[in-house]
Amino acid sequence: MNKEIEWIRSITPTKRHQSSLKVGIGDDAAIYSDDETKETVIAVDTMVEGVHFTKDTMPLKAIGHKALAVNISDLAAMGAVPLYYLVSIAIPKSGWLTEDLNEIYAGMKTLADHWEMDLIGGDTVSIDRNLVITVTALGKVEQGKRLLRSNASPEDVVFVTGPLGHSALGLEHLLKNSHKNIDDPELLPYIKAHQWPVPQVKAGRILAETDFKVALNDISDGLASEAKEIADASNVSVEIVWDNIPKTPFIKKAPIHKQEEWILYGGEDFQLIGTISKVEWPKLKQLFKENALSIHNIGSITSGKGEVKLVRDNETIVLTKTGYHHL
Ligand SMILES: Nc1ncnc2c1ncn2[C@@H]1O[C@H](COP(=O)(O)OP(=O)(O)OP(=O)(O)O)[C@@H](O)[C@H]1O
Ligand SMILES: Cc1ncc(C[n+]2csc(CCOP(=O)(O)O)c2C)c(N)n1
Ligand SMILES: [Mg+2]
Ligand SMILES: [Mg+2]
Ligand SMILES: [Mg+2]
C-alpha cells in the first residue's frame, strides 16, 4: 500500500457520530442523507502551484476550470448531479495580480454555468509562495443509486469512458515548453486534455439511472492506481487487456514504456473506470451509443485479493507500481 493511502487510513475515524452519514473516507466523495429520496454528495480536491500547475503549463482560465472540473469528476464517479461549490484560495504575496485571480474565477464560472452550479462560499488567505486552490463540490444522487468503488464482482467487464494517457502526454510537452510556445497541431488534443479536462457527468448519470450494479472511480492518478482502488474496495482482482485500451495512432507510435507511463501511471485524464456484469455490458454499450458517449471494454474482474494484472502478448504481469503519490 502506498504511504498516502496508508496515512489516510490511519486518520480515518473508527466511530461515526451521525447516523445520516452513508459514505465516509474511502471513495471519490462522501455521502450523507436525511432525505428519503436523495443523498448529498461532497468532494474536495486541492490544486497547488508547482505540483498541479505552473503559469507555463496552464493558462489562467484553465487553472480555474481544472480546479472545479476535478471535483465535478469526483461527483460524477459517484453518479451524482453537481449543484454547488465553495472555493478556498491561498494567494502568494507576489506574482499573482487580482486580474490573474479574476481570470481563474472566470474559468471556474464558465464550467459552473455549464453544469448550473452555484458558488456559495469559500475563503481567502495569504501564503508565502505558490498559489493554492481548494474547491469543495456538492451534488445529489437518488437514494440507492450511488456508485461505489466496492461494487465490483468476479467476471464483471471493466470499462473506461474515454481515452487515457492524453493528459500525461500533453504535460510532458508543457513541462519542456510553455503553453504559449506550443502550436504543433498534432500535440493540441493532448495539451487540451491536460488543461481542460471534461468531467464525465453524463456518463456517471447514465450509470446511476440504470438498475445495473456498477462500481465506479474517476481516473485522477492513472489507470493502474484507480483499478487498484476498485480491486481493494471490492476485494477482487482486475485484469486489463493492453490491446483493448483505446489508443490514438500518435500514442501507438511511441515506445511501449512511454505508452505505459502515460496510460497506466500518468493520471489526470478524468475519465471514469467502472465495472458491470457481462450480461448487462451489451445493454450499457447500447445506452452509451444512444447518448453519443464512448465506452470501452478494457478487461475483466477476477476473484483475487486486490491485484491489478496487465495482459499483453499472451503474458500476464502484476502491476506493482501505481500512480502519483503525495507522500
Ligand atoms: N487529509 C485527508 N483527511 C481526511 N480524508 C482524506 C484526506 N485526504 C484524502 N481523504 C479521503 O480519502 C479518500 C481518497 O482520497 P483521494 O484524494 O485519493 O481521492 P480522489 O479525490 O478520488 O483522488 P484524487 O485526489 O487523486 O483526485 C477520499 O474519501 C478523501 O475524502
Ligand atoms: C507542473 C505539474 N507537474 C506535474 C503534474 C502531474 N501531476 C500532479 S498531481 C498529479 C496526480 C493527481 O493529483 P491529486 O492526487 O492531487 O489529484 C499529477 C499527475 C502537473 N499536473 N503539473
Ligand atoms: Mg476520485
Ligand atoms: Mg482527492
Ligand atoms: Mg479527485
Short mmCIF file of C-alpha atoms and ligand atoms in Angstrom, two decimals:
data_model
loop_
_atom_site.label_atom_id
_atom_site.label_comp_id
_atom_site.label_asym_id
_atom_site.label_seq_id
_atom_site.Cartn_x
_atom_site.Cartn_y
_atom_site.Cartn_z
CA MET A 1 0.00 0.00 0.00
CA ASN A 2 1.34 3.47 -0.77
CA LYS A 3 2.17 5.86 2.07
CA GLU A 4 -0.55 8.35 1.14
CA ILE A 5 -3.34 5.75 1.40
CA GLU A 6 -1.75 4.25 4.50
CA TRP A 7 -1.69 7.65 6.22
CA ILE A 8 -5.30 8.46 5.21
CA ARG A 9 -6.39 5.08 6.66
CA SER A 10 -4.54 5.87 9.89
CA ILE A 11 -6.54 9.08 10.41
CA THR A 12 -9.89 7.60 9.34
CA PRO A 13 -12.33 7.67 12.29
CA THR A 14 -13.42 4.26 13.52
CA LYS A 15 -16.69 5.51 15.02
CA ARG A 16 -19.42 7.65 13.50
CA HIS A 17 -21.42 10.25 15.39
CA GLN A 18 -24.02 10.99 12.72
CA SER A 19 -26.49 8.38 11.58
CA SER A 20 -27.14 10.37 8.39
CA LEU A 21 -23.56 9.61 7.21
CA LYS A 22 -23.73 6.99 4.44
CA VAL A 23 -20.22 7.02 2.91
CA GLY A 24 -17.19 8.45 4.74
CA ILE A 25 -13.49 8.42 3.81
CA GLY A 26 -12.54 5.88 1.13
CA ASP A 27 -14.44 6.69 -2.05
CA ASP A 28 -14.35 9.60 -4.53
CA ALA A 29 -16.70 11.63 -2.35
CA ALA A 30 -18.56 11.44 0.95
CA ILE A 31 -22.33 10.97 1.17
CA TYR A 32 -24.87 11.87 3.80
CA SER A 33 -28.65 11.90 3.74
CA ASP A 34 -31.61 12.78 5.93
CA ASP A 35 -33.91 12.60 2.97
CA GLU A 36 -35.97 9.65 1.76
CA THR A 37 -35.46 10.36 -1.91
CA LYS A 38 -31.93 11.73 -2.35
CA GLU A 39 -28.42 11.81 -0.91
CA THR A 40 -25.94 14.69 -0.70
CA VAL A 41 -22.51 14.01 -2.24
CA ILE A 42 -19.44 16.08 -1.23
CA ALA A 43 -15.94 16.11 -2.72
CA VAL A 44 -12.87 18.28 -2.09
CA ASP A 45 -9.62 18.44 -4.08
CA THR A 46 -6.76 20.94 -3.96
CA MET A 47 -4.50 22.23 -6.73
CA VAL A 48 -1.09 23.63 -5.78
CA GLU A 49 1.15 25.79 -7.97
CA GLY A 50 4.30 23.83 -8.78
CA VAL A 51 2.60 20.49 -8.06
CA HIS A 52 -0.58 20.54 -10.18
CA PHE A 53 0.10 23.52 -12.44
CA THR A 54 2.53 26.32 -13.26
CA LYS A 55 1.99 29.50 -15.24
CA ASP A 56 3.83 27.74 -18.08
CA THR A 57 1.72 24.57 -18.10
CA MET A 58 -1.69 26.19 -17.76
CA PRO A 59 -3.46 29.35 -18.96
CA LEU A 60 -5.15 31.21 -16.06
CA LYS A 61 -8.71 30.34 -17.12
CA ALA A 62 -7.73 26.67 -17.40
CA ILE A 63 -6.41 26.67 -13.80
CA GLY A 64 -9.89 27.70 -12.63
CA HIS A 65 -11.62 25.30 -14.99
CA LYS A 66 -9.49 22.36 -13.84
CA ALA A 67 -9.79 23.13 -10.10
CA LEU A 68 -13.57 22.80 -10.42
CA ALA A 69 -13.54 20.04 -13.06
CA VAL A 70 -11.54 17.62 -10.88
CA ASN A 71 -14.16 17.96 -8.17
CA ILE A 72 -17.10 17.57 -10.54
CA SER A 73 -15.29 14.44 -11.75
CA ASP A 74 -15.39 13.00 -8.22
CA LEU A 75 -19.14 13.73 -8.04
CA ALA A 76 -19.57 12.04 -11.45
CA ALA A 77 -17.71 8.99 -10.13
CA MET A 78 -20.46 8.63 -7.50
CA GLY A 79 -23.23 9.03 -10.12
CA ALA A 80 -24.18 12.46 -8.78
CA VAL A 81 -25.58 15.65 -10.32
CA PRO A 82 -23.37 18.69 -9.43
CA LEU A 83 -25.14 21.54 -7.60
CA TYR A 84 -22.89 23.87 -5.56
CA TYR A 85 -19.22 24.70 -4.96
CA LEU A 86 -17.03 26.59 -2.49
CA VAL A 87 -13.54 27.92 -3.21
CA SER A 88 -10.67 28.45 -0.78
CA ILE A 89 -7.70 30.31 -2.25
CA ALA A 90 -4.26 30.96 -0.72
CA ILE A 91 -2.63 33.85 -2.57
CA PRO A 92 1.17 34.32 -2.60
CA LYS A 93 2.46 37.73 -1.54
CA SER A 94 3.88 38.34 -5.02
CA GLY A 95 3.45 37.09 -8.56
CA TRP A 96 -0.33 36.93 -8.72
CA LEU A 97 -2.39 40.02 -9.63
CA THR A 98 -6.07 40.50 -8.85
CA GLU A 99 -6.67 40.33 -12.62
CA ASP A 100 -4.99 36.89 -12.67
CA LEU A 101 -7.29 35.67 -9.91
CA ASN A 102 -10.30 37.08 -11.77
CA GLU A 103 -9.26 35.05 -14.84
CA ILE A 104 -9.03 31.90 -12.70
CA TYR A 105 -12.52 32.59 -11.33
CA ALA A 106 -13.83 33.25 -14.85
CA GLY A 107 -12.56 29.79 -15.86
CA MET A 108 -14.40 28.26 -12.93
CA LYS A 109 -17.57 30.20 -13.66
CA THR A 110 -17.81 29.08 -17.29
CA LEU A 111 -17.74 25.43 -16.21
CA ALA A 112 -20.05 26.09 -13.25
CA ASP A 113 -22.56 27.79 -15.58
CA HIS A 114 -22.42 24.80 -17.92
CA TRP A 115 -23.47 22.47 -15.09
CA GLU A 116 -25.72 25.10 -13.44
CA MET A 117 -23.64 25.05 -10.24
CA ASP A 118 -23.73 27.94 -7.77
CA LEU A 119 -20.67 29.33 -5.99
CA ILE A 120 -21.87 29.52 -2.37
CA GLY A 121 -18.77 30.35 -0.34
CA GLY A 122 -15.09 29.92 0.25
CA ASP A 123 -12.13 31.52 1.96
CA THR A 124 -9.30 33.92 1.03
CA VAL A 125 -5.89 33.79 2.75
CA SER A 126 -2.27 34.75 2.01
CA ILE A 127 0.68 32.39 1.67
CA ASP A 128 4.46 32.93 1.25
CA ARG A 129 4.65 31.33 -2.16
CA ASN A 130 2.70 29.06 -4.53
CA LEU A 131 -0.96 29.64 -5.21
CA VAL A 132 -3.25 27.01 -3.67
CA ILE A 133 -6.86 26.49 -4.76
CA THR A 134 -9.17 24.15 -2.90
CA VAL A 135 -12.63 23.51 -4.29
CA THR A 136 -15.40 21.72 -2.43
CA ALA A 137 -18.21 20.49 -4.68
CA LEU A 138 -21.65 19.33 -3.59
CA GLY A 139 -24.11 17.29 -5.58
CA LYS A 140 -27.01 14.89 -5.23
CA VAL A 141 -27.87 11.36 -6.21
CA GLU A 142 -31.15 9.46 -5.87
CA GLN A 143 -31.40 7.12 -2.85
CA GLY A 144 -29.98 3.71 -3.68
CA LYS A 145 -28.26 4.90 -6.86
CA ARG A 146 -24.77 5.88 -5.66
CA LEU A 147 -21.91 4.12 -7.46
CA LEU A 148 -19.20 2.88 -5.11
CA ARG A 149 -15.73 1.51 -5.78
CA SER A 150 -16.78 -1.56 -3.77
CA ASN A 151 -19.45 -2.76 -6.24
CA ALA A 152 -17.24 -4.93 -8.49
CA SER A 153 -17.78 -8.73 -8.72
CA PRO A 154 -15.76 -11.54 -10.36
CA GLU A 155 -16.46 -11.91 -14.12
CA ASP A 156 -17.62 -8.29 -14.48
CA VAL A 157 -16.46 -6.34 -17.51
CA VAL A 158 -14.07 -3.45 -16.76
CA PHE A 159 -14.79 -0.35 -18.83
CA VAL A 160 -13.43 3.18 -19.33
CA THR A 161 -15.36 6.13 -20.76
CA GLY A 162 -12.65 7.60 -22.96
CA PRO A 163 -9.01 8.00 -23.91
CA LEU A 164 -6.25 7.52 -21.34
CA GLY A 165 -2.75 8.94 -21.18
CA HIS A 166 -3.59 12.07 -23.16
CA SER A 167 -3.15 14.45 -20.23
CA ALA A 168 0.26 13.00 -19.29
CA LEU A 169 1.47 13.16 -22.89
CA GLY A 170 0.35 16.80 -23.07
CA LEU A 171 2.01 17.60 -19.72
CA GLU A 172 5.31 16.09 -20.88
CA HIS A 173 5.45 18.69 -23.66
CA LEU A 174 4.18 21.52 -21.43
CA LEU A 175 6.98 20.86 -18.92
CA LYS A 176 9.55 21.30 -21.72
CA ASN A 177 7.86 24.22 -23.49
CA SER A 178 5.45 26.84 -22.15
CA HIS A 179 1.88 26.52 -23.43
CA LYS A 180 2.41 29.94 -25.04
CA ASN A 181 5.01 28.36 -27.37
CA ILE A 182 3.31 25.09 -28.36
CA ASP A 183 1.44 25.23 -31.63
CA ASP A 184 2.13 21.79 -33.15
CA PRO A 185 -1.40 20.75 -34.22
CA GLU A 186 -0.58 17.08 -33.51
CA LEU A 187 0.00 17.93 -29.83
CA LEU A 188 -3.03 20.18 -29.33
CA PRO A 189 -5.56 17.46 -28.37
CA TYR A 190 -3.15 16.23 -25.66
CA ILE A 191 -2.40 19.74 -24.38
CA LYS A 192 -6.16 20.36 -24.26
CA ALA A 193 -6.76 17.10 -22.37
CA HIS A 194 -4.28 18.26 -19.71
CA GLN A 195 -5.53 21.84 -19.42
CA TRP A 196 -9.28 21.47 -19.98
CA PRO A 197 -10.38 18.06 -18.62
CA VAL A 198 -14.05 17.25 -19.19
CA PRO A 199 -15.74 15.67 -16.15
CA GLN A 200 -17.88 12.72 -17.25
CA VAL A 201 -21.10 13.76 -15.52
CA LYS A 202 -23.43 12.47 -18.21
CA ALA A 203 -21.75 9.05 -18.19
CA GLY A 204 -21.99 8.92 -14.38
CA ARG A 205 -25.67 9.81 -14.54
CA ILE A 206 -26.49 7.16 -17.16
CA LEU A 207 -24.75 4.58 -14.99
CA ALA A 208 -26.62 5.75 -11.87
CA GLU A 209 -30.00 5.80 -13.59
CA THR A 210 -29.78 2.16 -14.72
CA ASP A 211 -30.56 -0.62 -12.27
CA PHE A 212 -27.22 -2.28 -13.07
CA LYS A 213 -24.72 -2.97 -10.30
CA VAL A 214 -21.82 -0.70 -11.22
CA ALA A 215 -18.52 0.09 -9.48
CA LEU A 216 -17.10 3.45 -10.49
CA ASN A 217 -13.97 5.56 -9.93
CA ASP A 218 -12.56 8.60 -11.74
CA ILE A 219 -9.06 8.47 -13.21
CA SER A 220 -7.08 11.19 -11.46
CA ASP A 221 -3.98 9.11 -10.68
CA GLY A 222 -3.59 6.78 -13.68
CA LEU A 223 -5.29 3.54 -14.69
CA ALA A 224 -3.12 1.24 -12.51
CA SER A 225 -3.86 3.19 -9.33
CA GLU A 226 -7.59 3.64 -9.98
CA ALA A 227 -8.06 -0.03 -10.94
CA LYS A 228 -6.26 -0.95 -7.71
CA GLU A 229 -8.70 1.19 -5.71
CA ILE A 230 -11.64 -0.75 -7.20
CA ALA A 231 -9.80 -4.05 -6.62
CA ASP A 232 -9.09 -3.22 -2.97
CA ALA A 233 -12.54 -1.79 -2.22
CA SER A 234 -14.32 -4.77 -3.83
CA ASN A 235 -11.84 -7.42 -2.66
CA VAL A 236 -11.30 -8.72 -6.19
CA SER A 237 -8.56 -8.51 -8.82
CA VAL A 238 -8.61 -6.57 -12.08
CA GLU A 239 -7.26 -7.88 -15.38
CA ILE A 240 -6.60 -5.23 -18.01
CA VAL A 241 -6.04 -6.26 -21.62
CA TRP A 242 -3.45 -3.87 -23.06
CA ASP A 243 -4.70 -4.15 -26.66
CA ASN A 244 -8.25 -3.23 -25.57
CA ILE A 245 -7.19 0.15 -24.15
CA PRO A 246 -8.13 2.77 -26.74
CA LYS A 247 -5.01 4.45 -28.18
CA THR A 248 -4.60 7.08 -30.87
CA PRO A 249 -2.14 6.38 -33.72
CA PHE A 250 0.07 9.14 -32.24
CA ILE A 251 0.29 7.30 -28.88
CA LYS A 252 0.72 3.91 -30.59
CA LYS A 253 3.84 5.03 -32.42
CA ALA A 254 5.62 5.98 -29.14
CA PRO A 255 7.90 3.40 -27.42
CA ILE A 256 5.95 1.00 -25.25
CA HIS A 257 7.50 2.28 -22.00
CA LYS A 258 6.24 5.80 -22.81
CA GLN A 259 2.77 4.46 -23.63
CA GLU A 260 2.74 2.66 -20.28
CA GLU A 261 3.98 5.73 -18.42
CA TRP A 262 1.21 7.91 -19.87
CA ILE A 263 -1.65 5.39 -19.82
CA LEU A 264 -1.02 3.32 -16.68
CA TYR A 265 0.67 5.84 -14.41
CA GLY A 266 0.16 9.32 -15.89
CA GLY A 267 -3.20 10.33 -14.45
CA GLU A 268 -5.32 13.46 -14.73
CA ASP A 269 -7.42 12.02 -17.56
CA PHE A 270 -10.64 12.34 -15.52
CA GLN A 271 -12.32 9.59 -17.48
CA LEU A 272 -14.31 7.05 -15.47
CA ILE A 273 -13.26 3.44 -14.90
CA GLY A 274 -16.02 1.06 -13.88
CA THR A 275 -17.32 -2.48 -13.81
CA ILE A 276 -20.60 -4.10 -14.84
CA SER A 277 -21.80 -7.69 -15.24
CA LYS A 278 -21.06 -9.44 -18.54
CA VAL A 279 -24.80 -9.88 -19.17
CA GLU A 280 -25.55 -6.18 -18.77
CA TRP A 281 -22.48 -4.89 -20.66
CA PRO A 282 -24.11 -5.01 -24.16
CA LYS A 283 -27.12 -3.05 -22.82
CA LEU A 284 -24.82 -0.46 -21.31
CA LYS A 285 -22.84 -0.17 -24.53
CA GLN A 286 -26.10 0.45 -26.44
CA LEU A 287 -27.22 3.05 -23.88
CA PHE A 288 -23.93 4.95 -24.27
CA LYS A 289 -24.22 4.76 -28.06
CA GLU A 290 -27.75 6.21 -27.96
CA ASN A 291 -26.37 9.08 -25.87
CA ALA A 292 -23.41 9.67 -28.23
CA LEU A 293 -20.92 8.79 -25.47
CA SER A 294 -17.95 6.46 -25.77
CA ILE A 295 -17.29 3.44 -23.58
CA HIS A 296 -14.64 0.71 -23.99
CA ASN A 297 -14.32 -2.81 -22.55
CA ILE A 298 -10.70 -2.96 -21.33
CA GLY A 299 -10.71 -6.13 -19.25
CA SER A 300 -12.43 -8.10 -16.54
CA ILE A 301 -12.71 -8.72 -12.82
CA THR A 302 -11.38 -11.97 -11.40
CA SER A 303 -11.59 -13.41 -7.92
CA GLY A 304 -8.44 -12.43 -6.07
CA LYS A 305 -7.13 -10.07 -3.48
CA GLY A 306 -6.60 -6.60 -4.82
CA GLU A 307 -4.20 -7.31 -7.69
CA VAL A 308 -4.10 -5.40 -10.96
CA LYS A 309 -2.84 -7.53 -13.84
CA LEU A 310 -1.93 -6.49 -17.35
CA VAL A 311 -2.37 -8.95 -20.22
CA ARG A 312 -0.18 -8.33 -23.27
CA ASP A 313 1.19 -10.67 -25.97
CA ASN A 314 -0.17 -13.75 -24.13
CA GLU A 315 1.71 -12.69 -21.00
CA THR A 316 0.14 -11.62 -17.71
CA ILE A 317 2.08 -9.34 -15.38
CA VAL A 318 1.03 -7.98 -11.99
CA LEU A 319 1.32 -4.20 -11.86
CA THR A 320 3.11 -3.21 -8.68
CA LYS A 321 3.78 0.44 -9.44
CA THR A 322 0.81 2.79 -9.06
CA GLY A 323 0.22 6.47 -9.86
CA TYR A 324 1.17 9.83 -8.42
CA HIS A 325 1.59 9.89 -4.63
CA HIS A 326 1.94 13.00 -2.50
CA LEU A 327 3.58 11.12 0.41
N1 LIG B 1 -6.23 14.71 4.52
C1 LIG B 1 -7.34 13.98 4.48
N2 LIG B 1 -8.18 13.92 5.56
C2 LIG B 1 -9.32 13.19 5.51
N3 LIG B 1 -9.71 12.47 4.45
C3 LIG B 1 -8.92 12.49 3.36
C4 LIG B 1 -7.70 13.24 3.31
N4 LIG B 1 -7.14 13.08 2.09
C5 LIG B 1 -7.96 12.27 1.40
N5 LIG B 1 -9.03 11.90 2.15
C6 LIG B 1 -10.13 11.00 1.75
O1 LIG B 1 -9.54 9.79 1.28
C7 LIG B 1 -10.24 9.26 0.16
C8 LIG B 1 -9.31 9.15 -1.03
O2 LIG B 1 -8.86 10.45 -1.36
P1 LIG B 1 -8.22 10.79 -2.75
O3 LIG B 1 -7.90 12.25 -2.74
O4 LIG B 1 -7.17 9.80 -3.05
O5 LIG B 1 -9.46 10.52 -3.73
P2 LIG B 1 -9.75 11.22 -5.10
O6 LIG B 1 -10.12 12.66 -4.92
O7 LIG B 1 -10.71 10.33 -5.77
O8 LIG B 1 -8.33 11.18 -5.82
P3 LIG B 1 -7.51 12.48 -6.35
O9 LIG B 1 -7.23 13.36 -5.15
O10 LIG B 1 -6.30 11.87 -6.96
O11 LIG B 1 -8.42 13.17 -7.32
C9 LIG B 1 -11.41 10.22 -0.07
O12 LIG B 1 -12.52 9.68 0.61
C10 LIG B 1 -10.95 11.51 0.57
O13 LIG B 1 -12.02 12.30 1.01
C1 LIG B 2 3.51 21.28 -13.09
C2 LIG B 2 2.94 19.90 -13.00
N1 LIG B 2 3.75 18.87 -12.71
C3 LIG B 2 3.23 17.62 -12.58
C4 LIG B 2 1.89 17.40 -12.77
C5 LIG B 2 1.34 15.99 -12.68
N2 LIG B 2 0.53 15.72 -11.51
C6 LIG B 2 0.46 16.50 -10.44
S1 LIG B 2 -0.61 15.87 -9.30
C7 LIG B 2 -0.96 14.53 -10.25
C8 LIG B 2 -1.88 13.43 -9.82
C9 LIG B 2 -3.21 13.88 -9.38
O1 LIG B 2 -3.09 14.72 -8.24
P1 LIG B 2 -4.03 14.52 -6.99
O2 LIG B 2 -3.70 13.16 -6.41
O3 LIG B 2 -3.72 15.65 -6.06
O4 LIG B 2 -5.41 14.58 -7.52
C10 LIG B 2 -0.25 14.58 -11.43
C11 LIG B 2 -0.28 13.56 -12.49
C12 LIG B 2 1.08 18.51 -13.09
N3 LIG B 2 -0.24 18.40 -13.30
N4 LIG B 2 1.64 19.75 -13.21
MG MG B 3 -11.63 10.37 -7.48
MG MG B 4 -8.80 13.83 -3.70
MG MG B 5 -10.29 13.67 -7.02
#
